[in-house]
Short mmCIF file of C-alpha atoms and ligand atoms in Angstrom, two decimals:
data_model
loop_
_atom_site.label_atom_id
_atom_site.label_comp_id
_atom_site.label_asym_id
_atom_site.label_seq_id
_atom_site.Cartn_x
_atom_site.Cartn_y
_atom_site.Cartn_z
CA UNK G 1 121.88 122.74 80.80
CA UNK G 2 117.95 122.56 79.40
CA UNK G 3 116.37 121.08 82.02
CA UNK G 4 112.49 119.98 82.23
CA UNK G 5 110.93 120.11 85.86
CA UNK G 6 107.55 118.01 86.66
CA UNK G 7 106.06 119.03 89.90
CA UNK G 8 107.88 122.14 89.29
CA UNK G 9 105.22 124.20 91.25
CA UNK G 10 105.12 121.78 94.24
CA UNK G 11 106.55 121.94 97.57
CA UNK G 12 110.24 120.12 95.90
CA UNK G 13 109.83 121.34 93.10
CA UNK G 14 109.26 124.85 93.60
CA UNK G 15 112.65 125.27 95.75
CA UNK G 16 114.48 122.95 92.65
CA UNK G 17 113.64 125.59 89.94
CA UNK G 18 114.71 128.28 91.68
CA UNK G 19 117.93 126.88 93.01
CA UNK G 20 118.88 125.41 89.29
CA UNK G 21 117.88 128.93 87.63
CA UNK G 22 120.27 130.59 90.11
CA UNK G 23 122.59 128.38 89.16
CA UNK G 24 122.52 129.36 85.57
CA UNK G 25 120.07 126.22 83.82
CA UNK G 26 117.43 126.63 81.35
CA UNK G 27 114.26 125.91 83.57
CA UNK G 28 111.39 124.43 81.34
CA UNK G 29 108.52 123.76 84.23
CA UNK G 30 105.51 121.21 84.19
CA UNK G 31 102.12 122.65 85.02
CA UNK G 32 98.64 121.90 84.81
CA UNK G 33 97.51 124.90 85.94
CA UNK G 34 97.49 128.88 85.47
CA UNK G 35 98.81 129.86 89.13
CA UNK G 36 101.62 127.08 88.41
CA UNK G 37 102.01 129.14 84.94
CA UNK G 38 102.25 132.27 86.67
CA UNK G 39 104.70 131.03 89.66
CA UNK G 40 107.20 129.41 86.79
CA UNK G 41 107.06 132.69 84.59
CA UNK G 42 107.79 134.46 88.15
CA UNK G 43 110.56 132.38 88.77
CA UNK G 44 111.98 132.77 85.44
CA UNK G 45 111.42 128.98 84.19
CA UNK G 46 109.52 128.17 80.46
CA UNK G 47 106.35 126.84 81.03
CA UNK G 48 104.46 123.84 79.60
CA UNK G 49 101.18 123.17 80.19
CA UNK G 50 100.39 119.71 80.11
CA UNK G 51 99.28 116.69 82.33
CA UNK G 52 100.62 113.76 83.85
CA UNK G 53 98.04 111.69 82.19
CA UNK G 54 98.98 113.09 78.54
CA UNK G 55 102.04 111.35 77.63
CA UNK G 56 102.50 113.28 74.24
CA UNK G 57 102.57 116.52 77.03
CA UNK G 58 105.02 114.76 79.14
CA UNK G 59 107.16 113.82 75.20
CA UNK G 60 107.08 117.20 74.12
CA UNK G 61 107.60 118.72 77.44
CA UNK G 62 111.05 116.53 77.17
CA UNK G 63 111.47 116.58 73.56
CA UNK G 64 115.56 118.41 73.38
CA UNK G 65 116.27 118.40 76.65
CA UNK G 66 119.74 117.52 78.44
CA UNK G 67 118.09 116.56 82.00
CA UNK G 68 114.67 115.58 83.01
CA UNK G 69 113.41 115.81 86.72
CA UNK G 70 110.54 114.36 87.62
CA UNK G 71 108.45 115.00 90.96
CA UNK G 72 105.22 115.08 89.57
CA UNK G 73 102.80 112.86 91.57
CA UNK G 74 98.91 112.68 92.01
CA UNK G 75 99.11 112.75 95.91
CA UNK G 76 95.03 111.96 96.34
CA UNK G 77 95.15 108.64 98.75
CA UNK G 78 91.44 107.86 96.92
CA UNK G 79 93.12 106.99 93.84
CA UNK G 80 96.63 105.64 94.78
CA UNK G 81 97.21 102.44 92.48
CA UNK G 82 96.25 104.16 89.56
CA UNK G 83 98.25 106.94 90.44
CA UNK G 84 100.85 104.71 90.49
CA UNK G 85 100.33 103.48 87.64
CA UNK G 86 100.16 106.70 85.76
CA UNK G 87 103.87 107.42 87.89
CA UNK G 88 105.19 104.52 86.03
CA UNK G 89 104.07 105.33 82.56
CA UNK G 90 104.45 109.19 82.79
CA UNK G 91 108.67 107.88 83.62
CA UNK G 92 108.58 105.58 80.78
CA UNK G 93 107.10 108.13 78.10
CA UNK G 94 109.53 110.87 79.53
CA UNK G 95 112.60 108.64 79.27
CA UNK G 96 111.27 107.47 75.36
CA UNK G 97 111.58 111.57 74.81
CA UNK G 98 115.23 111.76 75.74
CA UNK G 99 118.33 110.73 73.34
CA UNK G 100 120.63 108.16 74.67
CA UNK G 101 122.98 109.49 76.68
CA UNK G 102 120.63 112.41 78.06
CA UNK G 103 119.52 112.14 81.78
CA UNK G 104 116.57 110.91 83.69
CA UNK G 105 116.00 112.01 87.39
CA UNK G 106 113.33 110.34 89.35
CA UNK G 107 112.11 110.57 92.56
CA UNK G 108 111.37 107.61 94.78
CA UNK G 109 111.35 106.97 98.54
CA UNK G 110 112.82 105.16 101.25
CA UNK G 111 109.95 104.22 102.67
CA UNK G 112 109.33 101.90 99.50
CA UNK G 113 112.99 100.55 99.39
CA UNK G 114 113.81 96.65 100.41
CA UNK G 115 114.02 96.01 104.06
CA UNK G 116 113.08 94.40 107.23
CA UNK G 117 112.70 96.10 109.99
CA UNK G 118 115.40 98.34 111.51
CA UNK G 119 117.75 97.50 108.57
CA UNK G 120 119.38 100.65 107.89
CA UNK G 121 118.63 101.35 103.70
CA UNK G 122 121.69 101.58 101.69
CA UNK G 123 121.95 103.46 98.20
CA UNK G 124 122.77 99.50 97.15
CA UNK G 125 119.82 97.72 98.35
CA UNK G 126 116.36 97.41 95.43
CA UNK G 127 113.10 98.65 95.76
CA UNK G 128 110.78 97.18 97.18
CA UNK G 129 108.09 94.23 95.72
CA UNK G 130 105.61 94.80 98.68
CA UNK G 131 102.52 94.24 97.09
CA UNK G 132 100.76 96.84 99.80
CA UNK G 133 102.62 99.52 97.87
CA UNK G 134 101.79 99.95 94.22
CA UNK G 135 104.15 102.67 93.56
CA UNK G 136 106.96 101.71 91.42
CA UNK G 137 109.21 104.14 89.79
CA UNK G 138 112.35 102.70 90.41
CA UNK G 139 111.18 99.72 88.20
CA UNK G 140 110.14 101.90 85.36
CA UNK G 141 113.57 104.10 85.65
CA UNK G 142 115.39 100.37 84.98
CA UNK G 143 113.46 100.24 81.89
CA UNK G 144 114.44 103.47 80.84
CA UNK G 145 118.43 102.52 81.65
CA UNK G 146 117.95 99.88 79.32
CA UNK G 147 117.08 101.79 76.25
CA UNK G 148 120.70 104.02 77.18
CA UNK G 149 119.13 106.87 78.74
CA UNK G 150 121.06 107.39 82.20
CA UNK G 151 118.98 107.52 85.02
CA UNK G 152 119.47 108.97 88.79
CA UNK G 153 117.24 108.05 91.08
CA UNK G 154 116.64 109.92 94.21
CA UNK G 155 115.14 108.47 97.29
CA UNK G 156 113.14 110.91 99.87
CA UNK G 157 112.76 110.59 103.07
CA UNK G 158 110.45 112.92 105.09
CA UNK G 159 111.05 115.95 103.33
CA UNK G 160 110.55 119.34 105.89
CA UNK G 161 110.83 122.34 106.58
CA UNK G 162 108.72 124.49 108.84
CA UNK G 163 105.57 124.69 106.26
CA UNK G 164 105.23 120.56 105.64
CA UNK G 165 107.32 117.27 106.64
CA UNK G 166 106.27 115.07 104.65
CA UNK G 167 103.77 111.95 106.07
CA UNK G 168 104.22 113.75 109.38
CA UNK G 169 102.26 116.50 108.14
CA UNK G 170 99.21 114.14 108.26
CA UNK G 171 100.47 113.05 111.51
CA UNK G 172 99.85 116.53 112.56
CA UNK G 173 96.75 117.06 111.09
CA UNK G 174 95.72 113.44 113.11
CA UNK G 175 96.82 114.51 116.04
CA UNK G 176 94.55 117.79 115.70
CA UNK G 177 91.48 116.10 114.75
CA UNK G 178 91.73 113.84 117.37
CA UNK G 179 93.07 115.70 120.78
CA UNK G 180 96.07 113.01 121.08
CA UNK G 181 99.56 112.67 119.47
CA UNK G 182 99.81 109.16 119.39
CA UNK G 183 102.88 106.48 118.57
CA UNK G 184 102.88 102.76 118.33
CA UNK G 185 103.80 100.98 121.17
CA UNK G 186 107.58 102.13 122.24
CA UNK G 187 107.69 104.99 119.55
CA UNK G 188 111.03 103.42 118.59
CA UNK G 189 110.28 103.18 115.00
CA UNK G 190 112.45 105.63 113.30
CA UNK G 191 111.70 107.92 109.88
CA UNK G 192 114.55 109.24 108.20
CA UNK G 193 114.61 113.42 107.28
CA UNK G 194 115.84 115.61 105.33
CA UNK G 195 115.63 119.46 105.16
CA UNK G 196 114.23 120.86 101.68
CA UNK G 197 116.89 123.25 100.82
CA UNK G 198 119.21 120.24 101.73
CA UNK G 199 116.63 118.27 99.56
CA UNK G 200 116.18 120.54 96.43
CA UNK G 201 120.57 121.10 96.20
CA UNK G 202 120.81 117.24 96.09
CA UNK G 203 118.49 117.32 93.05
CA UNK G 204 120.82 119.81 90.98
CA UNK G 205 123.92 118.25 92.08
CA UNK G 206 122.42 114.88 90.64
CA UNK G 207 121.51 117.25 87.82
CA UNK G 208 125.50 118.30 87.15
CA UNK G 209 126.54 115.34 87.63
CA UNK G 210 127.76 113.20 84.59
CA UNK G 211 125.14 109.89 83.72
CA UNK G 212 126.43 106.36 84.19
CA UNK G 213 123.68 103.99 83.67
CA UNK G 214 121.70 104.14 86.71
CA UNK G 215 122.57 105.98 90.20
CA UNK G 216 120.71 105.86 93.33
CA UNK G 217 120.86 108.44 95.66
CA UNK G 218 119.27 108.89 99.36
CA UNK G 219 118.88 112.84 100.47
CA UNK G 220 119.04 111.72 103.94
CA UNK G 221 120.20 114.04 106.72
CA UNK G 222 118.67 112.22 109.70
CA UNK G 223 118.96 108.41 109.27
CA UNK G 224 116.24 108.00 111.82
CA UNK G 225 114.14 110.60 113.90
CA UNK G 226 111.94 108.15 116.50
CA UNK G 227 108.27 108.54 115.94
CA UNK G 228 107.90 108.51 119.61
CA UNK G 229 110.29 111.72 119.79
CA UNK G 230 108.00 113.47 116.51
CA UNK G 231 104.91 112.41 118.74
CA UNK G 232 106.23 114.50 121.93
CA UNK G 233 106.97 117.49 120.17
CA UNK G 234 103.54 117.68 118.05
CA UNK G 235 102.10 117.50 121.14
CA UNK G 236 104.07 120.11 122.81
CA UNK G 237 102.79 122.24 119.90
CA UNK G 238 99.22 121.83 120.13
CA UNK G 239 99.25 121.50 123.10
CA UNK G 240 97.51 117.93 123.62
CA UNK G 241 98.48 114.90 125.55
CA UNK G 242 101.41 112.05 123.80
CA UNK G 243 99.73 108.59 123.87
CA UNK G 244 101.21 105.66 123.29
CA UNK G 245 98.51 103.50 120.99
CA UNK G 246 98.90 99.06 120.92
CA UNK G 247 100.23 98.01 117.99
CA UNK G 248 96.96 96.34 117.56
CA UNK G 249 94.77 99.29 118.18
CA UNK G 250 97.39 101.46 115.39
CA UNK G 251 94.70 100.54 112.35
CA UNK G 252 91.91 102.20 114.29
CA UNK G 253 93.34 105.03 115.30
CA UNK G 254 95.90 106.22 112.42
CA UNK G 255 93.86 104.32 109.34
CA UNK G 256 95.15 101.29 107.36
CA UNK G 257 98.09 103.38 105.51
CA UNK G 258 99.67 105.02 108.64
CA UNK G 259 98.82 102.38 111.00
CA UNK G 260 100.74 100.06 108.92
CA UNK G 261 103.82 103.00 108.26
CA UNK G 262 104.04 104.48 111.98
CA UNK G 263 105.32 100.93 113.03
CA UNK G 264 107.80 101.08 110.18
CA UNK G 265 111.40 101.00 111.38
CA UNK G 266 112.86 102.18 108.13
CA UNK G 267 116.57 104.12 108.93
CA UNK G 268 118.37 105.01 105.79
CA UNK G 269 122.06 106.41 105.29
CA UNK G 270 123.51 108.57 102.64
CA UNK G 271 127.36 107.62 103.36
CA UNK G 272 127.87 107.05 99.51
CA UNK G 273 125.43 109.38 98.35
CA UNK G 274 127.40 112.35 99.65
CA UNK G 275 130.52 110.76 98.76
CA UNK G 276 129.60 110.58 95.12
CA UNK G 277 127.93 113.93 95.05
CA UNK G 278 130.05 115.82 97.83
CA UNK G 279 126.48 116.41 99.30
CA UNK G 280 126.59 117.82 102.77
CA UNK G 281 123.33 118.58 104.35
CA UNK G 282 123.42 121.82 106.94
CA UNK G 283 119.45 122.60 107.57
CA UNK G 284 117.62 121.88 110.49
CA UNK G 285 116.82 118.21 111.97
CA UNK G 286 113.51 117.22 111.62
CA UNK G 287 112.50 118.10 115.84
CA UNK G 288 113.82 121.60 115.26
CA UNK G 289 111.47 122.37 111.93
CA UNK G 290 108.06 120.58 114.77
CA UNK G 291 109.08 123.14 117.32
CA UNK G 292 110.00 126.39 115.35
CA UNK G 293 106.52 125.41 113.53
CA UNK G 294 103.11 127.71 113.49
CA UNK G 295 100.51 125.42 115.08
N1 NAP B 301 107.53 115.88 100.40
C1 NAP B 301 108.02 114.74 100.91
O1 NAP B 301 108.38 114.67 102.10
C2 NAP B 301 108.18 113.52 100.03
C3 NAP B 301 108.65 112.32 100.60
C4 NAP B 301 108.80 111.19 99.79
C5 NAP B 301 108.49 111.27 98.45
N2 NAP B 301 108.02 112.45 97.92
C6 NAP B 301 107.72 112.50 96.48
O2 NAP B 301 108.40 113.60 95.90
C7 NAP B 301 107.65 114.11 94.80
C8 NAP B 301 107.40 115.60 95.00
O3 NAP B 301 106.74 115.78 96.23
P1 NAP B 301 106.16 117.19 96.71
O4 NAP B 301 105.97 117.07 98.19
O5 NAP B 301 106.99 118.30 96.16
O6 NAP B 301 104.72 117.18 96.00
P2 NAP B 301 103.56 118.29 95.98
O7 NAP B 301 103.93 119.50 96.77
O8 NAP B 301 102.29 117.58 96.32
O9 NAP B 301 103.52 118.72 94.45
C9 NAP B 301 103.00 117.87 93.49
C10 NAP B 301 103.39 118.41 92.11
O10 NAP B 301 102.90 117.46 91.16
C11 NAP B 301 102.18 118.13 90.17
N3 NAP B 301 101.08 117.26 89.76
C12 NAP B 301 100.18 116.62 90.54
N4 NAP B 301 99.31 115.91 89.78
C13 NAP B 301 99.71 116.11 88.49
C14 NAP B 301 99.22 115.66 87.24
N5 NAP B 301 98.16 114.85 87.15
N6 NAP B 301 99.85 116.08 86.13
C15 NAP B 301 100.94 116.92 86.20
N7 NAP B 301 101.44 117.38 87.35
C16 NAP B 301 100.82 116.98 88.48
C17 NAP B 301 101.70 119.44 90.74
O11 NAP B 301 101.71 120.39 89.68
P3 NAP B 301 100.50 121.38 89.22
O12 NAP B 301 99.47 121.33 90.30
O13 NAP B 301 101.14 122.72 89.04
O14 NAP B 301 100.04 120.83 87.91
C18 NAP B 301 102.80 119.76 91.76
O15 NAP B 301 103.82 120.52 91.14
C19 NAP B 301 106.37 113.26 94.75
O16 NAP B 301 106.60 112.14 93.91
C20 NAP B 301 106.26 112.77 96.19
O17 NAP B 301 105.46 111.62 96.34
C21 NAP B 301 107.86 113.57 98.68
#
């Protein structure tokens, strides 16, 4: 299959391009950049330059293909809602590029799918409406359904391996800057995890598999690693002291974005997901990537 990648030089998408080329697809990659030029020509993908802010880039970039994927996203916190914003017309031009028929793949989270606390996500429940969270792709992938483009979304959880793991990453670098790996309260909330080669396979299976209107998919391995258990073994690795941190204290210490997400209960499960797919994650938990880590 022809299939354009954005965010095909990122930490996903880099591992996705190589593991669809292997498997014999036409790569076309995304990049704004000439090191992203240079990695995709390396890897053996077509490049297109182009931004996520240029929507006749993102058109022609998609312009013939069978399958889009996009993991493109402008991760600079200073900026987020329009970011956002951008996410959600950058999936709506993409999807306007593609025939009816053709397939859309984009990338969500769970963190921004429906739920109260400790409610374990399903592949069945929406996205969220929280109006603390501007980003919104799932709502512009419905859109692009409706026009008879199929569309797959996948939902992340903490992405790792022994490089990055997603918001715990920051966690890390928190946790350096301030001589303490701290957790809310009990440390009960949980994160689900999933390993990137895990990760990137889901993405090409979703890929192979035939459209039908609009999937949902959660590339979860661990439904929920305790952030109390992730604070432990950070601070085994630097070697600084585990604090426990009062939920009202959590906004001073982590900032108003992880203060509000470390005391986020948000398990998800991927029963159906690797049902429908025959998905069955084998990389390492989330623990195993913190402790084999270089600190
Ligand atoms: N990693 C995780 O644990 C995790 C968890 C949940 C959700 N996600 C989501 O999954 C997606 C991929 O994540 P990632 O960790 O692989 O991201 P990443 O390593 O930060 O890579 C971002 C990619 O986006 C591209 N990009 C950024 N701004 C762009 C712009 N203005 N125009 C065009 N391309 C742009 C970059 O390409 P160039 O620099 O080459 O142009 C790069 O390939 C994102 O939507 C992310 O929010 C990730």
């Amino acid at each position: 299959m022809r299939v354009f990648v954005t965010g095909s030089t990122g930490f996903i998408g880099t591992d996705l391009v190589k593991e669809l080329i292997e498997a014999g697809h036409e790569v076309r990659g995304l990049t704004r950049s000439d090191a992203g030029e240079e990695q995709l020509r390396a890897a053996g993908a077509e490049v297109h330059r182009g931004d996520l802010t240029d929507l006749d880039s993102l058109r022609s970039g998609a312009a013939g293909m069978d399958v889009v994927v996009n993991l493109a996203f402008n991760h600079n916190f200073a900026t987020f809602a329009q970011n956002a914003a951008e996410e959600i017309k950058a999936i709506e031009a993409l999807g306007s590029a593609l025939e009816p028929g053709k397939l859309l793949v984009v990338t969500s989270g769970i963190g921004i799918t429906a739920g109260t606390t400790g409610q374990v996500r399903k592949e069945s429940d929406p996205p969220a409406e929280s109006p603390v969270m501007p980003r919104r792709p799932e709502h512009a992938a419905q859109a692009v359904a409706a026009t008879g483009v199929h569309v797959a979304v996948v939902r992340l959880p903490q992405v790792h391996d022994t490089r990055k793991q997603g918001l715990v990453t920051r966690l890390i670098q928190m946790a350096r800057e301030k001589g303490v790996s701290a957790y809310v309260g009990d440390g009960a909330t949980r994160w689900a995890a999933g390993p990137l080669s895990d990760v990137a396979h889901l993405y090409r299976l979703a890929v192979e598999k035939p459209g039908a209107g609009r999937t949902i998919y959660h590339a979860v391995q661990e439904e929920g690693v305790p952030l109390r258990d992730i604070a432990e073994t950070i601070g085994k690795g630097l070697k600084v002291p585990v604090v426990s941190i009062p939920p009202e204290k959590a906004v001073e210490h982590f900032g108003p974005f992880f203060g509000y997400a470390a005391q986020l209960d948000m398990p998800a499960s991927s029963e159906w997901t690797r049902k429908t797919l025959g998905w069955t994650p084998a990389g390492p938990g989330l623990i195993e990537e913190l402790t084999n880590m270089k600190y």
